[in-house]
CSV table of C-alpha atoms in Angstrom, one decimal:
chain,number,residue,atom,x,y,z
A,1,UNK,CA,-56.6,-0.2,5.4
A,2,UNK,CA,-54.4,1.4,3.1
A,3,UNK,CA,-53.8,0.6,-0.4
A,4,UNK,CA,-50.0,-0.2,-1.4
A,5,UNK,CA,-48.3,2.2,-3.8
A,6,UNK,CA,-48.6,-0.9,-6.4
A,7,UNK,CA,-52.3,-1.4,-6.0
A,8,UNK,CA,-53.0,2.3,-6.0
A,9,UNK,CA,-51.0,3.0,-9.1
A,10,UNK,CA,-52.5,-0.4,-10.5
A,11,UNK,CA,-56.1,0.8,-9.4
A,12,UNK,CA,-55.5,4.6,-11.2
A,13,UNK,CA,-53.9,2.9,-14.4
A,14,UNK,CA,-57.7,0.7,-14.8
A,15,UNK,CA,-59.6,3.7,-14.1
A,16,UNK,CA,-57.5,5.2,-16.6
A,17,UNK,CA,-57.4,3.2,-19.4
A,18,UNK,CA,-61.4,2.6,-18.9
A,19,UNK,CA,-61.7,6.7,-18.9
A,20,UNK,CA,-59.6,6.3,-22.5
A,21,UNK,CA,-61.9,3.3,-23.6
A,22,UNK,CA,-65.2,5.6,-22.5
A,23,UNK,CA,-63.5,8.7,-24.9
A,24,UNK,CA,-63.0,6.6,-28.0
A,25,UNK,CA,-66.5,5.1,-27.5
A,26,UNK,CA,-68.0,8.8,-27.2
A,27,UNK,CA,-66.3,10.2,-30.0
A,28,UNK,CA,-67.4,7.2,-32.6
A,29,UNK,CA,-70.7,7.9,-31.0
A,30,UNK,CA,-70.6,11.9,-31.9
A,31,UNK,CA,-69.0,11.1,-35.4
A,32,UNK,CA,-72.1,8.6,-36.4
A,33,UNK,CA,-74.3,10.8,-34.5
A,34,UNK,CA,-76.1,8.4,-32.4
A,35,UNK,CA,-76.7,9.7,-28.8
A,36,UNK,CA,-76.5,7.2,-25.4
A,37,UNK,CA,-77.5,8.5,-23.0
A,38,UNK,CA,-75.8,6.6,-20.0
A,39,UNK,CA,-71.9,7.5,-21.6
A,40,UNK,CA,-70.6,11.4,-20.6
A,41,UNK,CA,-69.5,13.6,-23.5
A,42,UNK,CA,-66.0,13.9,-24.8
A,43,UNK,CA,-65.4,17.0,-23.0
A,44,UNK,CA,-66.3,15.8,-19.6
A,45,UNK,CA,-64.3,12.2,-20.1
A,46,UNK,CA,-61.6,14.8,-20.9
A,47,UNK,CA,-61.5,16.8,-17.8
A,48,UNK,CA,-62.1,13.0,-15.8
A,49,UNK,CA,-59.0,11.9,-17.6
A,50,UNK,CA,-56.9,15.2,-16.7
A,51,UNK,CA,-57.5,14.6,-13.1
A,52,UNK,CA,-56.3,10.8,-13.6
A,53,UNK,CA,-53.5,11.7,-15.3
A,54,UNK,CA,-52.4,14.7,-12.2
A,55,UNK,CA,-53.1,11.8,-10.1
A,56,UNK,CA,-51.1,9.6,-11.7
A,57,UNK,CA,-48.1,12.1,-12.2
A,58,UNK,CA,-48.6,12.4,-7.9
A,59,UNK,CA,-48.2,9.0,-7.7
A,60,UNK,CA,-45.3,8.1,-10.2
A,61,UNK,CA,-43.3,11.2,-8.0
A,62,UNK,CA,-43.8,9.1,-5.2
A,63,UNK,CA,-43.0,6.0,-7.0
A,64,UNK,CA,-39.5,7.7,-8.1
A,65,UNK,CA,-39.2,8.8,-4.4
A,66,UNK,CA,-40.1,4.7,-3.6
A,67,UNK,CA,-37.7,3.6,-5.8
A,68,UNK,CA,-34.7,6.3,-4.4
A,69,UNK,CA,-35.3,4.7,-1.1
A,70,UNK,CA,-35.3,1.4,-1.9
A,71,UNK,CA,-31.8,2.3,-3.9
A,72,UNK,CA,-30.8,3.6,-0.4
A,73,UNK,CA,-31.8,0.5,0.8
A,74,UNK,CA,-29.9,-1.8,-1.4
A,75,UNK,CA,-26.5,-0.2,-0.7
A,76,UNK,CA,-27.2,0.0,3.1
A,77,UNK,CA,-27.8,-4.1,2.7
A,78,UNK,CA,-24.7,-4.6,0.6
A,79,UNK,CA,-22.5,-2.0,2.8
A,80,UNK,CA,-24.0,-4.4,5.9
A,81,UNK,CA,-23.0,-7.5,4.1
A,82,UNK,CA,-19.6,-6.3,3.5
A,83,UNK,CA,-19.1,-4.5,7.3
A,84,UNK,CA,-20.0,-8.6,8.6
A,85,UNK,CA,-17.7,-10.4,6.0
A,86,UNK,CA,-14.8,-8.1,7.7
A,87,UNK,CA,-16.2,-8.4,11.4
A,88,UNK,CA,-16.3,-12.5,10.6
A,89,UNK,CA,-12.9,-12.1,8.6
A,90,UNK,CA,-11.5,-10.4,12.2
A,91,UNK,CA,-13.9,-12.8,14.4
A,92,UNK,CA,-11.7,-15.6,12.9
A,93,UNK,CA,-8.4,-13.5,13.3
A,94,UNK,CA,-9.2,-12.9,16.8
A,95,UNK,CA,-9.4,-16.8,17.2
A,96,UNK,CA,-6.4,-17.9,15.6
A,97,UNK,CA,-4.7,-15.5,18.0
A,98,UNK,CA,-6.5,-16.7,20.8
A,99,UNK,CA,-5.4,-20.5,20.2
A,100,UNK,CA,-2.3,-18.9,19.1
A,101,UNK,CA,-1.7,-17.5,22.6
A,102,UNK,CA,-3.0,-19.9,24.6
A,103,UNK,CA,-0.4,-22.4,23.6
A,104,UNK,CA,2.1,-19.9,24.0
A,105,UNK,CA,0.5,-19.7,27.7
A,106,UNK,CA,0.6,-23.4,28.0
A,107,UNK,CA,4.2,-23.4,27.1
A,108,UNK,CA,5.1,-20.6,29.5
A,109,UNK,CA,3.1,-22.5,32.6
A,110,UNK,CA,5.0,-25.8,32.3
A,111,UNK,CA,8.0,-23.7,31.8
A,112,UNK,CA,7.4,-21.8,35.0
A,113,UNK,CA,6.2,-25.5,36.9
A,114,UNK,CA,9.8,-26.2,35.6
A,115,UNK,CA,11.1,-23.7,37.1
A,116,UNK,CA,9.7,-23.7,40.6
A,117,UNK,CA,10.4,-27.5,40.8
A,118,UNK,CA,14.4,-26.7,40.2
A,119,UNK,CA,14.3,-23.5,42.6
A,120,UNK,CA,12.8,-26.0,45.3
A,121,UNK,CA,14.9,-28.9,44.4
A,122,UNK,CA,18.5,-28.4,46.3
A,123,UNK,CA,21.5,-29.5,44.1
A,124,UNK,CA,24.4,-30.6,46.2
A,125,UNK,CA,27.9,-29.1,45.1
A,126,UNK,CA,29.8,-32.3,45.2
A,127,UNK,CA,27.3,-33.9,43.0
A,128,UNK,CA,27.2,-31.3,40.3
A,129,UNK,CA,31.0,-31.4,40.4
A,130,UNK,CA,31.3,-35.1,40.2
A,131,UNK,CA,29.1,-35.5,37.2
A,132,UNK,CA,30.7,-32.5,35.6
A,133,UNK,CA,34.3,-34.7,36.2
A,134,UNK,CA,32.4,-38.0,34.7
A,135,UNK,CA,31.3,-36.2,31.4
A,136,UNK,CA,34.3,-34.0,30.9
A,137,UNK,CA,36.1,-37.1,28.8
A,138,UNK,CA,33.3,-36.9,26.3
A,139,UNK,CA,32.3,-33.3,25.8
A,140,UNK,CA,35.2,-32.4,23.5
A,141,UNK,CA,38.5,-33.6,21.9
A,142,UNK,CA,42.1,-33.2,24.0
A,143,UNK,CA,44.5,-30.6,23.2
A,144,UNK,CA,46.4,-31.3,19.7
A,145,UNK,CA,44.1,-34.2,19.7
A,146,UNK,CA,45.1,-36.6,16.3
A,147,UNK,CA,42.4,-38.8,15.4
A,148,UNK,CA,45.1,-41.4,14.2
A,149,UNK,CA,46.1,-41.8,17.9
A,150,UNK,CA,43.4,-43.3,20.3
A,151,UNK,CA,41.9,-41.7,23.0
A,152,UNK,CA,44.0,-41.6,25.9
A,153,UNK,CA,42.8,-40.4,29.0
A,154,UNK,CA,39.7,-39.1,27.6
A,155,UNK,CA,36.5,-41.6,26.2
A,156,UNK,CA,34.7,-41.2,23.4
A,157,UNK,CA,31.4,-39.7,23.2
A,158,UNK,CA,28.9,-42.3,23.2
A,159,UNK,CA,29.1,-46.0,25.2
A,160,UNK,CA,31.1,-48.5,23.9
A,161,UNK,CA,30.1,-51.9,23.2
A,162,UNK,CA,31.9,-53.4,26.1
A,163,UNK,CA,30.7,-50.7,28.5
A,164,UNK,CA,26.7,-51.9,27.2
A,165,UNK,CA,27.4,-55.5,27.7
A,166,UNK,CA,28.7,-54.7,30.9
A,167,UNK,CA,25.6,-52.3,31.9
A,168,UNK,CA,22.5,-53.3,33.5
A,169,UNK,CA,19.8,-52.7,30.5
A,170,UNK,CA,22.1,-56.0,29.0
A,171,UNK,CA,21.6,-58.0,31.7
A,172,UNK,CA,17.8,-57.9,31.9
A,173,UNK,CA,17.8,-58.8,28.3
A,174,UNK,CA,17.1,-62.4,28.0
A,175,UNK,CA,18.2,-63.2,24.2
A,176,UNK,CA,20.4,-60.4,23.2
A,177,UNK,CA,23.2,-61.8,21.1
């Protein structure tokens, strides 16, 4: 199993600093001039620590490399949390127009309902002439009409009170003053 760039740079750092710990103890061992046997000289803890160190200059290369990527990385996630903030900006868009349009097709089908019923609905000519005679008093004033002088010939727009008393909606209602 491979090591992760952390533990390896972790593990190289301990070897390290114990290769760093080993040289101090060797050279306070030369300067008092006692000899152990079991600890290396300075010289060879020296060359030990120049590999560490090239070793640890290969890995913090491919740290920097890491932490380029994972730079690339961040802005990809940010530039993807900016590209769905506009797709669900347009998502909602798109739905307003939706409802939007399917009112406006609502509108147009009871329109066009409408419309078929009056195309199969026959009108006759006499009727639409004799209501066109029974309004034609109330859709506009007389010639050099004066509003001092009544209405002759011509009634006025809306019912009058004797004309309600005398309609059938008066007569159905039972305490009506």
């Amino acid at each position: 199993m491979s090591l992760t760039l952390r533990e390896e740079l972790r593990q190289v750092l301990t070897e390290y600093q114990s290769l760093t710990r080993d040289y101090l103890t060797s050279i306070a061992q030369v300067g008092l001039a006692t000899n152990v046997p079991s600890l290396p000289t300075p010289v060879e803890i020296i060359k030990k620590i120049c590999e560490k160190d090239l070793v640890l200059q290969a890995l913090v290369a491919r740290l920097n490399e890491h932490q380029q990527f994972q730079a690339k990385i961040v802005a990809a996630q940010a530039e993807i949390e900016q590209r769905d903030k506009t797709v669900t900006d347009f998502v909602l868009k798109l739905r307003d127009a939706e409802r939007i349009l399917d009112d406006a097709v609502q509108q147009a089908e009871t329109r066009l309902a409408a419309i078929d019923r009056a195309e199969g609905a026959e009108v006759d000519v006499e009727d639409l002439v004799a209501y066109a005679q029974r309004i034609s008093g109330t859709t506009g004033a007389p010639p050099r009409w004066d509003p001092s002088q009544g209405l002759v010939l011509f009634r006025p727009p809306a019912p009058q009170e004797e004309e309600m008393r005398a309609g059938l909606l008066y007569s159905k209602m039972p305490d009506f003053p």
